[in-house]
mmCIF file of C-alpha atoms (C1' of nucleotides) in Angstrom:
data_model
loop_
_atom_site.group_PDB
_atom_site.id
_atom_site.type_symbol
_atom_site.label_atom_id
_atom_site.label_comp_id
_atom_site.label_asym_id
_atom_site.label_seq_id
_atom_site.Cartn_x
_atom_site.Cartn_y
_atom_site.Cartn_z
ATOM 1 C CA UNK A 10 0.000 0.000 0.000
ATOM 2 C CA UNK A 11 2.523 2.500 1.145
ATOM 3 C CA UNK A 12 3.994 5.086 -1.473
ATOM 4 C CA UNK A 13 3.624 9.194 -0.500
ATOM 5 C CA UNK A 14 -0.175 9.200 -2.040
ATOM 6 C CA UNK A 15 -0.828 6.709 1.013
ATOM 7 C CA UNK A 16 0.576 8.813 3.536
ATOM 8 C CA UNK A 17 -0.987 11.798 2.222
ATOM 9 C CA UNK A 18 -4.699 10.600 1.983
ATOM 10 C CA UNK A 19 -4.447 8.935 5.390
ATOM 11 C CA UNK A 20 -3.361 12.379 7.008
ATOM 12 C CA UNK A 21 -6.280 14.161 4.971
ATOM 13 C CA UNK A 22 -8.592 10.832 6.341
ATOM 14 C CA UNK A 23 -7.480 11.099 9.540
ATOM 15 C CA UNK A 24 -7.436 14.906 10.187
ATOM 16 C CA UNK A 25 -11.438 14.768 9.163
ATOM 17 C CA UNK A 26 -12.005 11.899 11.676
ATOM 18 C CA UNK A 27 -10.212 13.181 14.930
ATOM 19 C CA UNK A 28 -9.418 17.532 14.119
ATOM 20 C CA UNK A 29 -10.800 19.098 17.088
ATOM 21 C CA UNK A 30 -11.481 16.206 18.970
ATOM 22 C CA UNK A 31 -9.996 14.096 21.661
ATOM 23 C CA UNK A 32 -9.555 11.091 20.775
ATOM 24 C CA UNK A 33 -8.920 7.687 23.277
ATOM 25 C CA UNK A 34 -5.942 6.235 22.340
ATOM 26 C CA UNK A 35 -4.860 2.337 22.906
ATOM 27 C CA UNK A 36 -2.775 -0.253 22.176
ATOM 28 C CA UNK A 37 -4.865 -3.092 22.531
ATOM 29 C CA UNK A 38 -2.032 -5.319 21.241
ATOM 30 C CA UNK A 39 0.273 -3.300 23.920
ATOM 31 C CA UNK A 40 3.937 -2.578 22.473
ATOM 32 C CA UNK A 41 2.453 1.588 22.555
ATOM 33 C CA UNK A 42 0.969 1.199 25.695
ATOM 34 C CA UNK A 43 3.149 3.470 27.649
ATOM 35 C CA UNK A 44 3.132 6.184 24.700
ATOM 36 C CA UNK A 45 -0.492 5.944 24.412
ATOM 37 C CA UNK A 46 -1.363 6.304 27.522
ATOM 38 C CA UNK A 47 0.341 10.084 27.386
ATOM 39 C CA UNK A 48 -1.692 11.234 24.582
ATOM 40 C CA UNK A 49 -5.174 9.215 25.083
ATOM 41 C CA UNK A 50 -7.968 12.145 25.813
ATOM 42 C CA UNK A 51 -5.867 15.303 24.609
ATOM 43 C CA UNK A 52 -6.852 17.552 22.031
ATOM 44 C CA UNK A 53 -5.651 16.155 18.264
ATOM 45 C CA UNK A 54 -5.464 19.169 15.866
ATOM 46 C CA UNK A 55 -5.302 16.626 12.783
ATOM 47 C CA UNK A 56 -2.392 14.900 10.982
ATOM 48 C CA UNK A 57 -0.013 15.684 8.018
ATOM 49 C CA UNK A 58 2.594 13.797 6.042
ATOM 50 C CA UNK A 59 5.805 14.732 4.022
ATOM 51 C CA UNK A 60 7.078 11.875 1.651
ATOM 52 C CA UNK A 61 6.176 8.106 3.214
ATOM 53 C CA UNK A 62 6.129 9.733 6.845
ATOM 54 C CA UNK A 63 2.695 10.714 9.001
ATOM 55 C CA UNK A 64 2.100 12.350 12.151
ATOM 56 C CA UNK A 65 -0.747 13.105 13.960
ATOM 57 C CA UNK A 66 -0.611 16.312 16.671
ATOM 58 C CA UNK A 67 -1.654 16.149 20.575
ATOM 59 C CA UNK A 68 -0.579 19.846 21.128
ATOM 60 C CA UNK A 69 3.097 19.419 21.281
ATOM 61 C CA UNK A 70 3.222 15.254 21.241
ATOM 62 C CA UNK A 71 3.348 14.293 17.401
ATOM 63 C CA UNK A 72 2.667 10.490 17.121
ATOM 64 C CA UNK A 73 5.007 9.891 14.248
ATOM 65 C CA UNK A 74 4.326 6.897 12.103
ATOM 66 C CA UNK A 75 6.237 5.379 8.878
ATOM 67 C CA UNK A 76 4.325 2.314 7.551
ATOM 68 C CA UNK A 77 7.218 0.341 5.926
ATOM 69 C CA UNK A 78 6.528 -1.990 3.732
ATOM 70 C CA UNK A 79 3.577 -4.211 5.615
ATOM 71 C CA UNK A 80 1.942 -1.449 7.855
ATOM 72 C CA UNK A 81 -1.639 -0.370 7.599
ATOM 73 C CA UNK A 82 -3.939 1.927 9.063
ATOM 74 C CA UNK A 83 -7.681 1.205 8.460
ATOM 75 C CA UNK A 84 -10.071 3.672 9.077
ATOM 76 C CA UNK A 85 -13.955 2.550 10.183
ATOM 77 C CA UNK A 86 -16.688 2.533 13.144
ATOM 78 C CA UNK A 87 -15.470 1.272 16.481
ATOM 79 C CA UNK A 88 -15.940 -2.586 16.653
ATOM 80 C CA UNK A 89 -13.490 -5.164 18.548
ATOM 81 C CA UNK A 90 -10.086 -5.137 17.414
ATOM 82 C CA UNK A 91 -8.654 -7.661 14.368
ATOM 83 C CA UNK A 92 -5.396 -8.908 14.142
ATOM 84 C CA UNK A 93 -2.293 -6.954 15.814
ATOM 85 C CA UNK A 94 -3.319 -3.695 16.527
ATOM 86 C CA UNK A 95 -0.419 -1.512 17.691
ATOM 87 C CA UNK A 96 -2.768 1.782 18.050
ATOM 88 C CA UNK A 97 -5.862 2.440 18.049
ATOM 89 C CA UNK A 98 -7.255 6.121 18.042
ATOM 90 C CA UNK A 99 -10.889 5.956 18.516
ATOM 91 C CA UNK A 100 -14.177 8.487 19.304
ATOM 92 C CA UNK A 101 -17.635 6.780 19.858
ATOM 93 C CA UNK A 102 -18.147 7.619 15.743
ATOM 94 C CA UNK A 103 -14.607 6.274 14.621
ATOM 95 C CA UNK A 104 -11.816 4.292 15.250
ATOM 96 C CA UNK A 105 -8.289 4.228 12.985
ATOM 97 C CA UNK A 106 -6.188 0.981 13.668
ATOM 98 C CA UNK A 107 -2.819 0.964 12.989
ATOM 99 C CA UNK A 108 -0.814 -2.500 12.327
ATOM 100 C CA UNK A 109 2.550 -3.277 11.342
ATOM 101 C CA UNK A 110 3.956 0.040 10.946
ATOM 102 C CA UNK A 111 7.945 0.096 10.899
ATOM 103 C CA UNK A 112 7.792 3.227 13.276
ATOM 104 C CA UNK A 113 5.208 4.537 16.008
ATOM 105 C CA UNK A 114 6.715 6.936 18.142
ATOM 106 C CA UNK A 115 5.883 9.988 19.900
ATOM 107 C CA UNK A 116 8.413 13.047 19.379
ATOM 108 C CA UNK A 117 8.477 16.573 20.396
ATOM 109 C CA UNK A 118 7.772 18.906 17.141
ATOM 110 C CA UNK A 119 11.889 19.823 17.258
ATOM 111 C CA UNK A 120 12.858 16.119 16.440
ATOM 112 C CA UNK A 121 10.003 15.631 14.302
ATOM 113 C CA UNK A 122 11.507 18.976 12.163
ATOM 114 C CA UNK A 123 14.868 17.026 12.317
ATOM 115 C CA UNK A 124 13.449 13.770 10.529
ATOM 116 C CA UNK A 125 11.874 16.196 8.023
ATOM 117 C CA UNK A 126 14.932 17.389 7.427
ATOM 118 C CA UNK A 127 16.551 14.288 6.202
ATOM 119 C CA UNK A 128 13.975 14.148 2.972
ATOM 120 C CA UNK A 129 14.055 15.364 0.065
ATOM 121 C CA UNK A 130 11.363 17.064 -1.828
ATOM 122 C CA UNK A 131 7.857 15.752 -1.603
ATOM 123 C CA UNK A 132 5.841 16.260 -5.081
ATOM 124 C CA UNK A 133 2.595 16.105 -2.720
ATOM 125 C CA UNK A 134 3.905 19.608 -1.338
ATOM 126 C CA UNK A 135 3.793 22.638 -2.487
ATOM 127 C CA UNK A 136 6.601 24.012 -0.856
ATOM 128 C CA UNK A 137 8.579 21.127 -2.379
ATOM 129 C CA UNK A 138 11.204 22.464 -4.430
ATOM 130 C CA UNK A 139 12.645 20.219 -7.451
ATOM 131 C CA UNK A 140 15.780 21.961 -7.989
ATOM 132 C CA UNK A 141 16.807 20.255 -4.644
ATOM 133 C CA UNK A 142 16.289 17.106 -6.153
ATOM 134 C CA UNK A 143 18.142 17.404 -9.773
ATOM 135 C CA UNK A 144 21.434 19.338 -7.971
ATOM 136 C CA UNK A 145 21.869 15.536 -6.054
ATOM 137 C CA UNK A 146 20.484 13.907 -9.446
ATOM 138 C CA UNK A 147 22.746 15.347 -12.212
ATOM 139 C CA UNK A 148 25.551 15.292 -9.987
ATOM 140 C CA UNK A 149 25.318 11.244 -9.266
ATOM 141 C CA UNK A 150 26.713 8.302 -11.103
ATOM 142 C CA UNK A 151 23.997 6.084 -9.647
ATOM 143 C CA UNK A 152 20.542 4.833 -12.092
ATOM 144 C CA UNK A 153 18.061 7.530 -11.997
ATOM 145 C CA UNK A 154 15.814 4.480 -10.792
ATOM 146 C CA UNK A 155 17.994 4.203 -7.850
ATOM 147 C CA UNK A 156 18.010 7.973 -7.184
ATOM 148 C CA UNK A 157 14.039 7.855 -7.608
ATOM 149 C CA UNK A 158 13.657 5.375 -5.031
ATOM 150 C CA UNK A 159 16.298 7.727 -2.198
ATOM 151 C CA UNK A 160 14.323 9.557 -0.010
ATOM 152 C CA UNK A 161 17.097 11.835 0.455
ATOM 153 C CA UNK A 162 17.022 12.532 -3.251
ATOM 154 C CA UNK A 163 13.173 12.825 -3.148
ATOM 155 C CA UNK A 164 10.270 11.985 -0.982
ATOM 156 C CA UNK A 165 7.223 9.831 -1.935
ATOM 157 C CA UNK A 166 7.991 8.190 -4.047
ATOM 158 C CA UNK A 167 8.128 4.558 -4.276
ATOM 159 C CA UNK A 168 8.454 1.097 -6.628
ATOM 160 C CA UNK A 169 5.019 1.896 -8.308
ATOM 161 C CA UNK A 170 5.880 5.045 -9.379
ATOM 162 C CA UNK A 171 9.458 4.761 -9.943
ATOM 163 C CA UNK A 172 8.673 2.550 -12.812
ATOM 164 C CA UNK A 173 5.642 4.316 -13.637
ATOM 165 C CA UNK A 174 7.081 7.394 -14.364
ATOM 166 C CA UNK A 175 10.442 6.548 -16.219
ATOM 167 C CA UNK A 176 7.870 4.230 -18.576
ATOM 168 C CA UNK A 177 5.273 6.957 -18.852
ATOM 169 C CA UNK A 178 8.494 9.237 -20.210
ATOM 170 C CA UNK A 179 10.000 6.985 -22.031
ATOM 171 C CA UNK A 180 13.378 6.939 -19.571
ATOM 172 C CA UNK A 181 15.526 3.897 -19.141
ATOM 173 C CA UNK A 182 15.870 2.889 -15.604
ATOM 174 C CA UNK A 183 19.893 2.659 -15.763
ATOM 175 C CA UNK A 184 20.943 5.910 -17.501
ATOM 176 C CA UNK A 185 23.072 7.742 -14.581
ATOM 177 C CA UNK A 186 21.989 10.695 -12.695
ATOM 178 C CA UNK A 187 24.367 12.684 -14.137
ATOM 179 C CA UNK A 188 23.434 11.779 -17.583
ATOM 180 C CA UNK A 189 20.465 12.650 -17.405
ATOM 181 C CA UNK A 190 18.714 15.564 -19.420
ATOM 182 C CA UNK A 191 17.417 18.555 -17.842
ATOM 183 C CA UNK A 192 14.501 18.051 -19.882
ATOM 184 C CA UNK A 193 13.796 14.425 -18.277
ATOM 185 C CA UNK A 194 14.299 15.515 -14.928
ATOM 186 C CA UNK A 195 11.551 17.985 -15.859
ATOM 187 C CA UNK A 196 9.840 15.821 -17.183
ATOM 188 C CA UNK A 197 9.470 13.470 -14.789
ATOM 189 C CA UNK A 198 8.823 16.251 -12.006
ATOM 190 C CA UNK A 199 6.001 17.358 -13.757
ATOM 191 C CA UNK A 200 4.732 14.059 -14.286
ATOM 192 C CA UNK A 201 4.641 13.448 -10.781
ATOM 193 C CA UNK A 202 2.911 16.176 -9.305
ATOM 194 C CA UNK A 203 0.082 14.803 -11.832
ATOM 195 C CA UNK A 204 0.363 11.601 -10.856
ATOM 196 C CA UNK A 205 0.734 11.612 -7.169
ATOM 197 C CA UNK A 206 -2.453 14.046 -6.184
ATOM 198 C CA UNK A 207 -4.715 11.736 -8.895
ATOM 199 C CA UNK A 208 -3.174 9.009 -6.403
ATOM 200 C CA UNK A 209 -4.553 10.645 -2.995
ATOM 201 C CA UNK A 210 -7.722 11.479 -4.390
ATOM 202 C CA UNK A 211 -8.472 7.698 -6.252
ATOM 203 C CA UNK A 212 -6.250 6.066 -2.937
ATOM 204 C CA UNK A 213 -4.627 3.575 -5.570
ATOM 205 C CA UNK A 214 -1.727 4.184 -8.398
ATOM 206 C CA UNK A 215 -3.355 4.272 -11.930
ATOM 207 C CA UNK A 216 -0.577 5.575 -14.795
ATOM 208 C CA UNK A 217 -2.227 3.810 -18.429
ATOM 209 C CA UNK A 218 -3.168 6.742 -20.446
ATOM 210 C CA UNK A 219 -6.481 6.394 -21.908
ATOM 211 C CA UNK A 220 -4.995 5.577 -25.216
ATOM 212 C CA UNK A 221 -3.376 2.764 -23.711
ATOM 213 C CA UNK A 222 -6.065 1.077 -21.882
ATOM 214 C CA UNK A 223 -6.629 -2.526 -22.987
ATOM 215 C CA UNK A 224 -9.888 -1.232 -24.686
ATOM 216 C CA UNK A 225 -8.494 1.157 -26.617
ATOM 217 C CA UNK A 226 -5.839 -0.947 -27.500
ATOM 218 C CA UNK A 227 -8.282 -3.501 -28.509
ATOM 219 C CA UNK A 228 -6.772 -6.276 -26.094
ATOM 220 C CA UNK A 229 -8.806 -8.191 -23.529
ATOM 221 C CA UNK A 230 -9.188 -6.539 -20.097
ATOM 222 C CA UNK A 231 -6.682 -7.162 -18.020
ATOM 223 C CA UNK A 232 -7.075 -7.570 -13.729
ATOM 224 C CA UNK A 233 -3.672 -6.069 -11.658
ATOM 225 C CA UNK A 234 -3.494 -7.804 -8.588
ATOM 226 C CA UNK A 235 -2.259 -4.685 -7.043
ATOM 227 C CA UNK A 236 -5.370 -2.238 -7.400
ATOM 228 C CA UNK A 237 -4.140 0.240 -9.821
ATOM 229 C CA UNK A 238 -3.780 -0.009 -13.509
ATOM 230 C CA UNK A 239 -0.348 0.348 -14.607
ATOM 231 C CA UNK A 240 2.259 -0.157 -17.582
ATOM 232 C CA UNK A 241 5.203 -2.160 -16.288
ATOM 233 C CA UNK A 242 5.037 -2.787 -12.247
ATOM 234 C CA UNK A 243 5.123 -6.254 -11.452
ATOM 235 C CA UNK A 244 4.184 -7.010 -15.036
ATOM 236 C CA UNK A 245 7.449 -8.918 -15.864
ATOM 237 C CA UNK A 246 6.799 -11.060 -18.262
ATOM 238 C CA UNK A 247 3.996 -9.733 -19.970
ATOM 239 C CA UNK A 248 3.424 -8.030 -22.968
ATOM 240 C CA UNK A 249 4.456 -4.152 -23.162
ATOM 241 C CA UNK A 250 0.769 -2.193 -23.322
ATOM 242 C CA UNK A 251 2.274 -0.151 -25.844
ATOM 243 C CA UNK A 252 4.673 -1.800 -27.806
ATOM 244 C CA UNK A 253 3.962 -5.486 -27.162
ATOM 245 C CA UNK A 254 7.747 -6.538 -26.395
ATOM 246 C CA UNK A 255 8.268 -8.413 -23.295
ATOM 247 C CA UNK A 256 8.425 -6.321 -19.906
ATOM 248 C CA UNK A 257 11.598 -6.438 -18.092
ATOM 249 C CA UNK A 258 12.963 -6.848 -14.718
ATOM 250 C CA UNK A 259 15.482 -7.511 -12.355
ATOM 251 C CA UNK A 260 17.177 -6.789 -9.224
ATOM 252 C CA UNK A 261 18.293 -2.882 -8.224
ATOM 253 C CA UNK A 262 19.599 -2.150 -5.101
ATOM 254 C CA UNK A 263 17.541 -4.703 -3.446
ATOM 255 C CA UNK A 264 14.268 -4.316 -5.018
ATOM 256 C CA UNK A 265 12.070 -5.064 -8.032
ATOM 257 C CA UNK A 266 12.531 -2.995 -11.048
ATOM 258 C CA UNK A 267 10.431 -3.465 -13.989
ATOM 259 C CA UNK A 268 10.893 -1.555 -17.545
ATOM 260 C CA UNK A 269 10.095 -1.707 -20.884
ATOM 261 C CA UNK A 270 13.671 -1.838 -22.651
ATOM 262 C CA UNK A 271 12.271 -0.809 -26.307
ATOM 263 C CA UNK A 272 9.953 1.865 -24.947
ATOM 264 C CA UNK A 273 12.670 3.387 -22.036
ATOM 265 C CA UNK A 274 15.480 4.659 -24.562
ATOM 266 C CA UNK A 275 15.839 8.035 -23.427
ATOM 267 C CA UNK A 276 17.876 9.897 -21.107
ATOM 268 C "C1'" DG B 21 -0.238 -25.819 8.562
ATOM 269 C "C1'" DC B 22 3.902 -23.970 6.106
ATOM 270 C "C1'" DC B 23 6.168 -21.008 2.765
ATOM 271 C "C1'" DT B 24 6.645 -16.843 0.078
ATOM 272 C "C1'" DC B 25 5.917 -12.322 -0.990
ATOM 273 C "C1'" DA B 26 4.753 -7.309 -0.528
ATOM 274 C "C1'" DT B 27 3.872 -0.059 -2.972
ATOM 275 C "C1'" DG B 28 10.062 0.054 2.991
ATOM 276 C "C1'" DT B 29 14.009 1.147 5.894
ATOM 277 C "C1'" DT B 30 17.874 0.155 8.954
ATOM 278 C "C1'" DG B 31 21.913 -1.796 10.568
ATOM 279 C "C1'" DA B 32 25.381 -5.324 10.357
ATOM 280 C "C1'" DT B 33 28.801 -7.820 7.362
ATOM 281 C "C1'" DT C 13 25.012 -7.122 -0.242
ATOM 282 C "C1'" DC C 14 22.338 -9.134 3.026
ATOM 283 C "C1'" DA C 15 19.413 -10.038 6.957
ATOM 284 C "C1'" DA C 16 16.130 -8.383 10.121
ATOM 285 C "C1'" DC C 17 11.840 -6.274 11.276
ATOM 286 C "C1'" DC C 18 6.690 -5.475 11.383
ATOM 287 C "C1'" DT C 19 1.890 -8.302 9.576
ATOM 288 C "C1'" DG C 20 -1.413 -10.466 6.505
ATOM 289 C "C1'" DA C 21 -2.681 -12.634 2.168
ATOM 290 C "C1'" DG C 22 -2.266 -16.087 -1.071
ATOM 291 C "C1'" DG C 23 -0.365 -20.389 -2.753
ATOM 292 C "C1'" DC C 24 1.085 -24.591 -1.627
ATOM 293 C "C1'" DT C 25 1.156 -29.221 0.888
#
DNA sequence: GCCTCATGTTGAT
DNA sequence: TCAACCTGAGGCT
């Protein structure tokens, strides 16, 4: 589930559910039982996320949560608790459970600025600025699908859209930062702050253009197992939706990369 | 029931 | 480069 759309539509979900109100929180599976204890029955003033990271204000204690790759938060009226629930932050209309996240911790505002402060620009915010990004980018030797994928570099973004975006422009995955063209980098920007607000608003990744859906392209509809219709993630294998050749993938920096290699031939 | 995998990150080798 | 971590779903026996 978790790329920066996630993170973003949760803190919009859960600032409607629990802004201005003060919620009881629990651990009913008990590792945040201490922590919750602290903030159960203050005043929450609503939540807010930069790249994959969330956090949720109790006047000055910010619960700060990073899902990893297995953590969820569901959102839905109070009944019993399913499954390991690490938090639960509940009012007599609502209850959010939160299971498996990689972090749940409570920080002060100043060390919450300081974890900020390790990311790089987040195409979800405005005051994200993308020249931060391209001065790390042109200057590195490393795949621009590498650099994609370092929140240091940028913020957000994740597998899905890594190899969304350098197929939707037509990029291959292992041209260097540094080679790179000023107009891809721009490119891809742009194509991202598209992409990544249709994602919080639909709460899933879809990237085929219309002239590329299966119907248009006169193929039989196709199901992703993944909730989002997309051109090459986790499609390895399969035919390209645009130029039928076989989609690629392999193993970069410890993850799954997927790419069309007659499609991706610029830099 | 057991095994594998996942839209992620960290810390040890 | 690799293993560990957090959990649940799906495929397999």
């Amino acid at each position: 589930m978790p790329e920066g759309h996630t993170l973003h539509r949760l803190a919009l979900d859960l600032s409607a559910a629990f802004a201005g109100t003060r919620p009881q929180v629990s651990s009913p599976q008990g590792r945040f039982a201490e922590s919750a204890a602290i903030i159960s029955g203050r005043p929450c003033s609503g939540a807010q996320a930069q790249g994959k990271h969330l956090w949720i204000e109790f006047e000055d204690h910010l619960l700060h949560i990073h899902l990893g790759l297995i953590g969820k938060f569901r959102i839905a009226p109070p009944a019993p608790p399913r499954g390991e629930i690490r938090v639960r932050i509940a009012t007599p209309e609502v209850a959010a459970d939160l299971s498996g996240p990689q972090l749940c911790v409570l920080r002060t505002p100043e060390e919450m600025a300081a974890q900020l402060a390790k990311l790089g620009p987040d195409p979800l915010r405005k005051d994200a600025d993308p020249e931060l990004a391209w001065a790390r980018i042109h200057r590195s030797a490393r795949p621009v699908a590498a650099l994609l994928m370092d929140q240091t570099v940028l913020s957000g973004v994740g597998n899905v859209y890594r190899a969304e975006v350098l197929f939707r422009n037509r990029i291959g995955p292992h041209v260097e930062g540094r080679k790179l063209s000023r107009r891809s980098w721009d490119a891809i920007w742009n194509d991202l702050i598209t992409l990544m607000p249709q994602g919080v608003v639909d709460n899933r990744i879809d990237t085929v253009r219309p002239e590329h859906t299966p119907e248009a392209m006169g193929r039989p509809p196709r199901v992703d197992d993944h909730g989002g219709e997309v051109y090459v993630y986790r499609r390895a294998g399969m035919d390209c939706l645009v130029c039928g050749s076989r989609v690629r993938t392999e193993v970069l920096d410890g993850r799954n990369l997927f790419w069309c290699g007659r499609c991706q031939r610029r830099s």
